[in-house]
XYZ file of C-alpha atoms in Angstrom:
417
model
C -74.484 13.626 -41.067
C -71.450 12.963 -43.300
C -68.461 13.722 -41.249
C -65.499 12.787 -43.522
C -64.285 14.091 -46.149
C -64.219 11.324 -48.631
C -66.216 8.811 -50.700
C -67.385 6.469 -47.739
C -67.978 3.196 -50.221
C -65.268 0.753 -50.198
C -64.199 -0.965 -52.874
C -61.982 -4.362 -52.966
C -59.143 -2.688 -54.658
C -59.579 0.973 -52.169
C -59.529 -1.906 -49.256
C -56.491 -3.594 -50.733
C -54.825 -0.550 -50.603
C -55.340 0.236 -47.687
C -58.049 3.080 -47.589
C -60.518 3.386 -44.599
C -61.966 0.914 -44.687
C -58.636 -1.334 -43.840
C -58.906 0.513 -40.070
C -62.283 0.105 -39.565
C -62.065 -3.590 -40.333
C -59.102 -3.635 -38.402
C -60.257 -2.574 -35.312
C -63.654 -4.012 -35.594
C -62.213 -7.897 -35.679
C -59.870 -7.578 -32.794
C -62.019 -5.382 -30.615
C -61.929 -6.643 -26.328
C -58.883 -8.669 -27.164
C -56.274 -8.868 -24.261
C -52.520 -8.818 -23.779
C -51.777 -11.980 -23.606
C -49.514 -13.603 -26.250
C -48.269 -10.452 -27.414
C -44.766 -9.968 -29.261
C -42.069 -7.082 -28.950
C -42.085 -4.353 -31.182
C -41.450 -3.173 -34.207
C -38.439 -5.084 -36.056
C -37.364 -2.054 -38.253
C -36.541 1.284 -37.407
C -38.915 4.387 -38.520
C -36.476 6.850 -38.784
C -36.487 6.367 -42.450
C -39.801 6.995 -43.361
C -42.275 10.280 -42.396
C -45.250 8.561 -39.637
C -48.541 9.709 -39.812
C -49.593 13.127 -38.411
C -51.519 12.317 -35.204
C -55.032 14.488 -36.154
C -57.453 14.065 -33.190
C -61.049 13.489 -34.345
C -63.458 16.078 -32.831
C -67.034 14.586 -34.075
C -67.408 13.062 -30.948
C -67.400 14.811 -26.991
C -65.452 12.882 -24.446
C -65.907 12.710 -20.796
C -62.322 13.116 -19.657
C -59.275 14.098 -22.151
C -56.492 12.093 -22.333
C -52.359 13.009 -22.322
C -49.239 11.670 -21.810
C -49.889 8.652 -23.520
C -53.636 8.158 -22.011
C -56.394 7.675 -24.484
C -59.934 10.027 -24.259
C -62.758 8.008 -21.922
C -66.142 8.552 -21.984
C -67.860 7.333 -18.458
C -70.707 5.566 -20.960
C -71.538 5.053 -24.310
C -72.956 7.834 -26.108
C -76.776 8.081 -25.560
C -77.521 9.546 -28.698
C -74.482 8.515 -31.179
C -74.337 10.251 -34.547
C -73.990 9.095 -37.973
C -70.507 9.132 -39.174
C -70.900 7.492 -43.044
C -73.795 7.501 -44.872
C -74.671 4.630 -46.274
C -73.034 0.921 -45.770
C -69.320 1.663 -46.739
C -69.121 -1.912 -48.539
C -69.530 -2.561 -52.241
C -71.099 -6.346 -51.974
C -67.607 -8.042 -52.238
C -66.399 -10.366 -49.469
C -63.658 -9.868 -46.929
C -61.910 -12.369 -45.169
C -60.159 -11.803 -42.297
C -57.466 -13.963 -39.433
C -57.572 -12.183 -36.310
C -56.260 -13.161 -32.934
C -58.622 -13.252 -29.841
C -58.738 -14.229 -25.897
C -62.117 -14.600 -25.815
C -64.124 -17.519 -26.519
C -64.750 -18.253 -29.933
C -68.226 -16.804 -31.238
C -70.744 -18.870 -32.878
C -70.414 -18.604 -36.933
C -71.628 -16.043 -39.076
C -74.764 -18.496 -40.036
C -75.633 -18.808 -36.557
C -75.137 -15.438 -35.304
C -77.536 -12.841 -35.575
C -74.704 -10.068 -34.680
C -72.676 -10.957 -37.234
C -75.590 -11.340 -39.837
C -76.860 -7.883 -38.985
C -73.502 -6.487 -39.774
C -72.568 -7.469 -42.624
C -76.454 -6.280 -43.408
C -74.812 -2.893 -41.980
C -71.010 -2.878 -44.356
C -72.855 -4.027 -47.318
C -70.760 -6.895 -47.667
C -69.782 -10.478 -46.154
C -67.281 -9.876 -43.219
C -65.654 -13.111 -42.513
C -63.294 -13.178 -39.633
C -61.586 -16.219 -38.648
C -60.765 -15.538 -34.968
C -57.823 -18.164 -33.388
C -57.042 -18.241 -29.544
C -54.010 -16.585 -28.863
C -52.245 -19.455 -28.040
C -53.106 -21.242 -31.357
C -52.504 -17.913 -33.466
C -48.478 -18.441 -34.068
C -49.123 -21.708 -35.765
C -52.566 -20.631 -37.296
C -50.374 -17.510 -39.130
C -47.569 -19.535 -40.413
C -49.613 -22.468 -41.579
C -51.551 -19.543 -43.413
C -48.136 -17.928 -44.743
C -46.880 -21.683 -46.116
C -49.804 -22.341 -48.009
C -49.943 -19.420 -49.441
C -54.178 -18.405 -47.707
C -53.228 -15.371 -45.581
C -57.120 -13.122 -46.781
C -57.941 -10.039 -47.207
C -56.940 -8.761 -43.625
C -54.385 -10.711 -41.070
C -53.429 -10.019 -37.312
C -49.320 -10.372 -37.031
C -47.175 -9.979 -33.788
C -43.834 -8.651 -34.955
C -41.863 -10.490 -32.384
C -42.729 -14.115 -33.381
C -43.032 -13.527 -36.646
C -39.422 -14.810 -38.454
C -38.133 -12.944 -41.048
C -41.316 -10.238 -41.257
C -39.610 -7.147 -43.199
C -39.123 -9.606 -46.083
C -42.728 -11.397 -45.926
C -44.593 -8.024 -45.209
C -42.912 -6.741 -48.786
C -43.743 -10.067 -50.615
C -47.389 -10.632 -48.796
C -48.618 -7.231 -48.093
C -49.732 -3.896 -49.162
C -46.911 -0.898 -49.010
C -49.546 1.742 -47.065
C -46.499 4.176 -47.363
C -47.978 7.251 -49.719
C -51.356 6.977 -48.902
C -50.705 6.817 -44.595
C -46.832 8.726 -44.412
C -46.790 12.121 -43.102
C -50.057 14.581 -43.906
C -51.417 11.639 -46.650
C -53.419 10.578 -43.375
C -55.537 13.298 -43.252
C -57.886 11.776 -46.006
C -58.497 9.407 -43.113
C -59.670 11.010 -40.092
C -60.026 7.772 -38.222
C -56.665 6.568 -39.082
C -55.483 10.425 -38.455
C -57.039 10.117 -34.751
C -54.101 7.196 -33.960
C -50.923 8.707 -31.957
C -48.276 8.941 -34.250
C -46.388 6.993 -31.531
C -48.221 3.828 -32.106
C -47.371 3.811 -36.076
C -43.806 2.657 -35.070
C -44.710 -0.950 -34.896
C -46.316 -1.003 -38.615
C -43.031 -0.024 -40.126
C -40.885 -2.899 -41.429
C -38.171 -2.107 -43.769
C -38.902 2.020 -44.368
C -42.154 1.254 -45.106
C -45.466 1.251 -43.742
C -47.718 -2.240 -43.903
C -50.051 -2.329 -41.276
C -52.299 -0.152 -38.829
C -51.601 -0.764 -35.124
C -54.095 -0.966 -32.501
C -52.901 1.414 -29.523
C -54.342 0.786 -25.972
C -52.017 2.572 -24.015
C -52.765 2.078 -20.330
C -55.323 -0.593 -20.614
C -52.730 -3.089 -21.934
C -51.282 -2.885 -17.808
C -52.352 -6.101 -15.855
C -53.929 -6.087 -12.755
C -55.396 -8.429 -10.499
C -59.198 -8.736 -10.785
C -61.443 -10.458 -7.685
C -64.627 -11.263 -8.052
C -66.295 -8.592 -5.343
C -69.767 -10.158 -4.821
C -68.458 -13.310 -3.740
C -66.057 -11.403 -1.451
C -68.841 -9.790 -0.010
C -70.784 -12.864 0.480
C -67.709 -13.888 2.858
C -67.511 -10.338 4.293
C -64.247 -10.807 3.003
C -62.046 -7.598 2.398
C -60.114 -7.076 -0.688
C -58.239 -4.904 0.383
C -54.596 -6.245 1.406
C -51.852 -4.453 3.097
C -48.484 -6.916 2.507
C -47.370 -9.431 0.698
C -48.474 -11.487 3.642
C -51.784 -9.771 3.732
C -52.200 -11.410 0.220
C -50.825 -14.815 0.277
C -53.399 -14.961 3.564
C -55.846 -13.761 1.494
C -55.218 -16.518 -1.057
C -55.715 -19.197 1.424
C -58.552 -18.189 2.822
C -60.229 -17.989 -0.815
C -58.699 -21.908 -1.207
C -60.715 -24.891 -0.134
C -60.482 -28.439 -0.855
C -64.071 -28.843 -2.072
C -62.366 -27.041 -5.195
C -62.198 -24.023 -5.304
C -58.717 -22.077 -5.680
C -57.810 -18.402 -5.188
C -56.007 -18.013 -8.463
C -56.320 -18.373 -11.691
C -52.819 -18.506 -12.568
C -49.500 -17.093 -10.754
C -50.179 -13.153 -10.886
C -46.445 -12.075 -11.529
C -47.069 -8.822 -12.767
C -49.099 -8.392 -9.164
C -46.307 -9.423 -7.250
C -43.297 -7.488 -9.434
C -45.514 -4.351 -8.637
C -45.270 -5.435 -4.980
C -41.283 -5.264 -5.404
C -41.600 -1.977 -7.301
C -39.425 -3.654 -10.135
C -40.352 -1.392 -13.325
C -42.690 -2.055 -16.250
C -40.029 -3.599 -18.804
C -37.165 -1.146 -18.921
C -35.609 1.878 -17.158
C -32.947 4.022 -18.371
C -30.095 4.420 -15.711
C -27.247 6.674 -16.490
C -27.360 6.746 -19.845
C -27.940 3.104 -20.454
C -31.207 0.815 -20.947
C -31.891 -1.642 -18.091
C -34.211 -4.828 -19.028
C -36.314 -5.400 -15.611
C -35.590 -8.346 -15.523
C -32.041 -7.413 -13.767
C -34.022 -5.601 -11.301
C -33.212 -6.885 -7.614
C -36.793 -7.540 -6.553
C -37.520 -9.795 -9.748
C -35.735 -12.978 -8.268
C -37.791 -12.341 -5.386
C -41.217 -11.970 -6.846
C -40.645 -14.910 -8.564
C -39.644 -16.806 -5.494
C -43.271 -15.812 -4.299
C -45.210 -17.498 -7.302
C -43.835 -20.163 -6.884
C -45.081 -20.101 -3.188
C -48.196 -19.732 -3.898
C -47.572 -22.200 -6.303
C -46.404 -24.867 -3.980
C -49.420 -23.932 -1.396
C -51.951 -24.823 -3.878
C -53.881 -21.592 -3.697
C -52.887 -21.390 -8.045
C -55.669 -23.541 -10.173
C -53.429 -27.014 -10.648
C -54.570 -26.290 -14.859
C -53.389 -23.148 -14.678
C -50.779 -23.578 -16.743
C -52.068 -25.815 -19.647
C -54.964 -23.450 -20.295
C -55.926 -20.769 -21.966
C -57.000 -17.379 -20.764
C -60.278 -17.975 -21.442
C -60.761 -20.827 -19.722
C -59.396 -18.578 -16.610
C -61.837 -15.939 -17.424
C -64.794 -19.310 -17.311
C -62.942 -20.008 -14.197
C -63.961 -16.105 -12.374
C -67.369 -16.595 -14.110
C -68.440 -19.966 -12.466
C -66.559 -19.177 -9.046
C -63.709 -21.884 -9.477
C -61.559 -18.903 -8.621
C -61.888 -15.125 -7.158
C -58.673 -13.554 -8.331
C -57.153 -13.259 -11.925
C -54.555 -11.391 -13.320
C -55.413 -9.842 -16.951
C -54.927 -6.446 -18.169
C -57.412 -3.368 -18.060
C -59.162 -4.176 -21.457
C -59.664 -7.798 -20.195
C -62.840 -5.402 -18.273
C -65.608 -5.438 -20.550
C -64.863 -9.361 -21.675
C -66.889 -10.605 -19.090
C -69.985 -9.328 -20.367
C -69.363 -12.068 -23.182
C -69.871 -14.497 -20.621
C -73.692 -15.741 -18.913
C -73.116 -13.730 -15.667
C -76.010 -13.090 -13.362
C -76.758 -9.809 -11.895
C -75.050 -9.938 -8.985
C -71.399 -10.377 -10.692
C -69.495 -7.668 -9.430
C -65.658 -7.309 -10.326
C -63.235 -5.298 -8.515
C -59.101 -4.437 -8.813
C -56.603 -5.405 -5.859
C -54.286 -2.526 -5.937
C -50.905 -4.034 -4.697
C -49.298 -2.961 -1.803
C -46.017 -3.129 -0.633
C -43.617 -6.061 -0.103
C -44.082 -5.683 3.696
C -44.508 -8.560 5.386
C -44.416 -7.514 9.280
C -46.690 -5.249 11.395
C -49.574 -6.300 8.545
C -52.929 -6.990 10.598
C -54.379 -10.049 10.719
C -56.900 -10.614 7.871
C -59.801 -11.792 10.004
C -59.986 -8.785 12.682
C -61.759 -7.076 9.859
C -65.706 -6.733 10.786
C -67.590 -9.123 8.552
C -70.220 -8.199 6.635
C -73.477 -9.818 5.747
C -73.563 -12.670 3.647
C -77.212 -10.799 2.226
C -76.091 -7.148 1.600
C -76.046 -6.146 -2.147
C -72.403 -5.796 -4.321
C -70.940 -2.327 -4.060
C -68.044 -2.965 -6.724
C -68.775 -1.848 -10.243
C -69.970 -3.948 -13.296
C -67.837 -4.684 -16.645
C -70.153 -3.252 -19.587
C -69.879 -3.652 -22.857
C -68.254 0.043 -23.602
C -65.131 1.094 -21.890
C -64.453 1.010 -17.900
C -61.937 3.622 -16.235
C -59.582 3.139 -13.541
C -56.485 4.049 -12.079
C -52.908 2.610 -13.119
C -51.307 0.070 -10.997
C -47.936 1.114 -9.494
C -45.102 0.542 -12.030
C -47.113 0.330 -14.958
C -46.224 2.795 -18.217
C -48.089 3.622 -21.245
C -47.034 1.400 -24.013
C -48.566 0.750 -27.747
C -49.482 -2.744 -29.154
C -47.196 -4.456 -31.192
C -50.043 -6.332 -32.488
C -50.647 -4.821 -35.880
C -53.412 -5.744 -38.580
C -52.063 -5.584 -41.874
C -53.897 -5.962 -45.752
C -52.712 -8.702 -48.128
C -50.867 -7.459 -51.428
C -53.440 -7.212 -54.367
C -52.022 -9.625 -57.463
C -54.572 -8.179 -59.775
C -54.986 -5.727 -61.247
């Protein structure tokens, strides 16, 4: 079944333009990345220039509509998905890619049967470079300086210098064929809020196609549930106190820590201190003036000094953290929602369970003691619910809003003609 309303083959130029095809390559090299690393937004106001009508697509049945800001879930993927294209959308010419990731690095296309199937699939070579996010800033402007950005590049407005004036010089103005209506050629492009589109525009113009996530970009603390329940050890807490016993308790000297790094977005939810900024009479106020952020702060650095924080923590990477949950160095780790489904990247057995640790208040008297809790056996099964390779739904932490990526993948400027 041919759902769309246009010629579904891609050539280089149509890609270059930015047709289709530019957001389903986007969004197909940076799928299950994470928050971390991420920039501000957009350096350039929209205001002069029309964003794209927000079209929802209705080919496919969700589970539970979204609104105010929350995308459409479906409880599991589709049992019987339909065909969207016909035929491989690719016209035999390679694409190159630079995309950032927080996941460990695959193995290459040659030794990745994945990968070779889908480029079997586009009808073309798809070759992604994927960097670690904390290697991508230096990756992207070594690329810029010698002039080898590809076909396709990842940018993060906020640490890129001077990006109105290297988007016009580098990249493709998507402008006429994205502004306005013009999007409704594209009804996969058409099904992005017109919300997230603000972080693609650089100078009145539009040179990328964002990747909005909403909700699932808001951290929360993950524990690993089946070794919890091995311990009969409740994850539930009640007070700051509650947790930082918790912590210990999860800490031994044969070495094994609690966390995987200092969860501060945990503990800022604990002092209710907002999710970046408020607006109080009339005026924007950055959380970091908030009164409980001195405070919250005070407590990572507790847990710091207790030693219930990996001592690499902070001279790693987020996957290694992630390895970290996997092997059982650690039981807690604060990552965002998408951070979910990563884990099925990793060899986990089939007893991995992960769970969230909603926060509770900054209480820290009249808590009950951790340990008059009724232990359960070390041999009864997980209860908490598996990451999967589709989407997982759960409930907002305290404090957290909506917000759109500022990550944006944008097309190189074609030099030929």
């Amino acid at each position: 079944m041919n759902m769309l309303p246009i010629d579904p083959r891609i050539t280089r130029r149509n890609l270059l333009r930015g047709g289709l095809g530019l957001g389903a390559f986007a969004v197909l090299g940076l799928a299950g990345c994470s928050n971390e690393g991420r920039g501000g937004g957009a350096l350039a106001t929209s205001a002069s220039v029309a964003l794209p009508t927000y079209i929802p697509f209705e080919g496919i049945a969700v589970d539970l509509k979204g609104a105010d800001g929350v995308s459409d879930t479906m409880l599991a993927y589709p049992a019987n998905p339909k065909t969207l294209t016909d035929g491989p959308p690719g016209d035999g010419q390679d694409i190159r890619a630079l995309a950032m990731t927080n996941t460990s690095i695959p193995p290459s296309a040659d030794r990745n049967e994945f990968w070779q199937a889908l480029n079997e699939r586009l009808g073309c070579s798809y070759a992604v470079s994927q960097v670690l996010a904390g290697d991508f800033t230096d990756r992207f402007q070594t690329a810029v300086a010698g002039d080898q950005l590809p076909d396709l590049f990842t940018i993060l407005p906020g640490q890129v210098p001077g990006l109105p004036g290297l988007l016009a010089e580098r990249a493709t103005d998507l402008t006429d064929l994205l502004s306005g209506d013009a999007v409704a050629k594209y009804p996969f492009l058409a099904n992005i809020p017109t919300e997230s589109w603000k972080s693609t525009v650089h100078g009145g113009k539009i040179y990328g196609i964002p990747i909005p996530r909403g909700p699932v970009s808001s951290r929360v603390t993950y524990a690993r549930q089946d070794l919890l329940d091995a311990q009969g050890i409740p994850a539930e807490v009640s007070s700051l106190d509650d947790f930082h016993a918790l912590c210990k308790e999860l800490t031994s000297s044969s070495g094994r820590w609690a966390l995987g790094q200092v969860p501060r977005e945990y503990l800022r939810q604990m002092y209710e201190v907002p999710n970046g900024w408020t607006e109080a009479g009339g005026k924007l106020v950055s959380a970091n003036e908030h009164e409980g952020q001195e405070a919250a702060l005070e407590e990572g650095r507790r847990l710091v000094a207790d030693g219930l924080v990996h001592p690499d923590a902070f001279s790693v990477e987020q996957p290694q953290r992630k390895t970290w949950l996997v092997n059982g160095t650690i039981t807690l780790l604060d990552d965002t929602f998408s951070a979910w489904s990563d884990f099925s990247n990793f060899p986990i057995s089939d007893e991995f369970r992960l769970a969230v640790v909603p926060p509770p208040g900054r209480r820290t008297s009249g808590s009950p003691a951790r340990r008059t809790t009724s232990r359960r056996s070390a041999r009864s099964p997980p209860t908490g619910p598996r990451p999967c390779s589709g989407s997982s739904t759960t409930s907002q932490p305290p404090s957290a809003a909506p917000s759109t990526s500022s990550r944006t993948t944008a097309s190189r400027a074609s030099t030929t003609s």
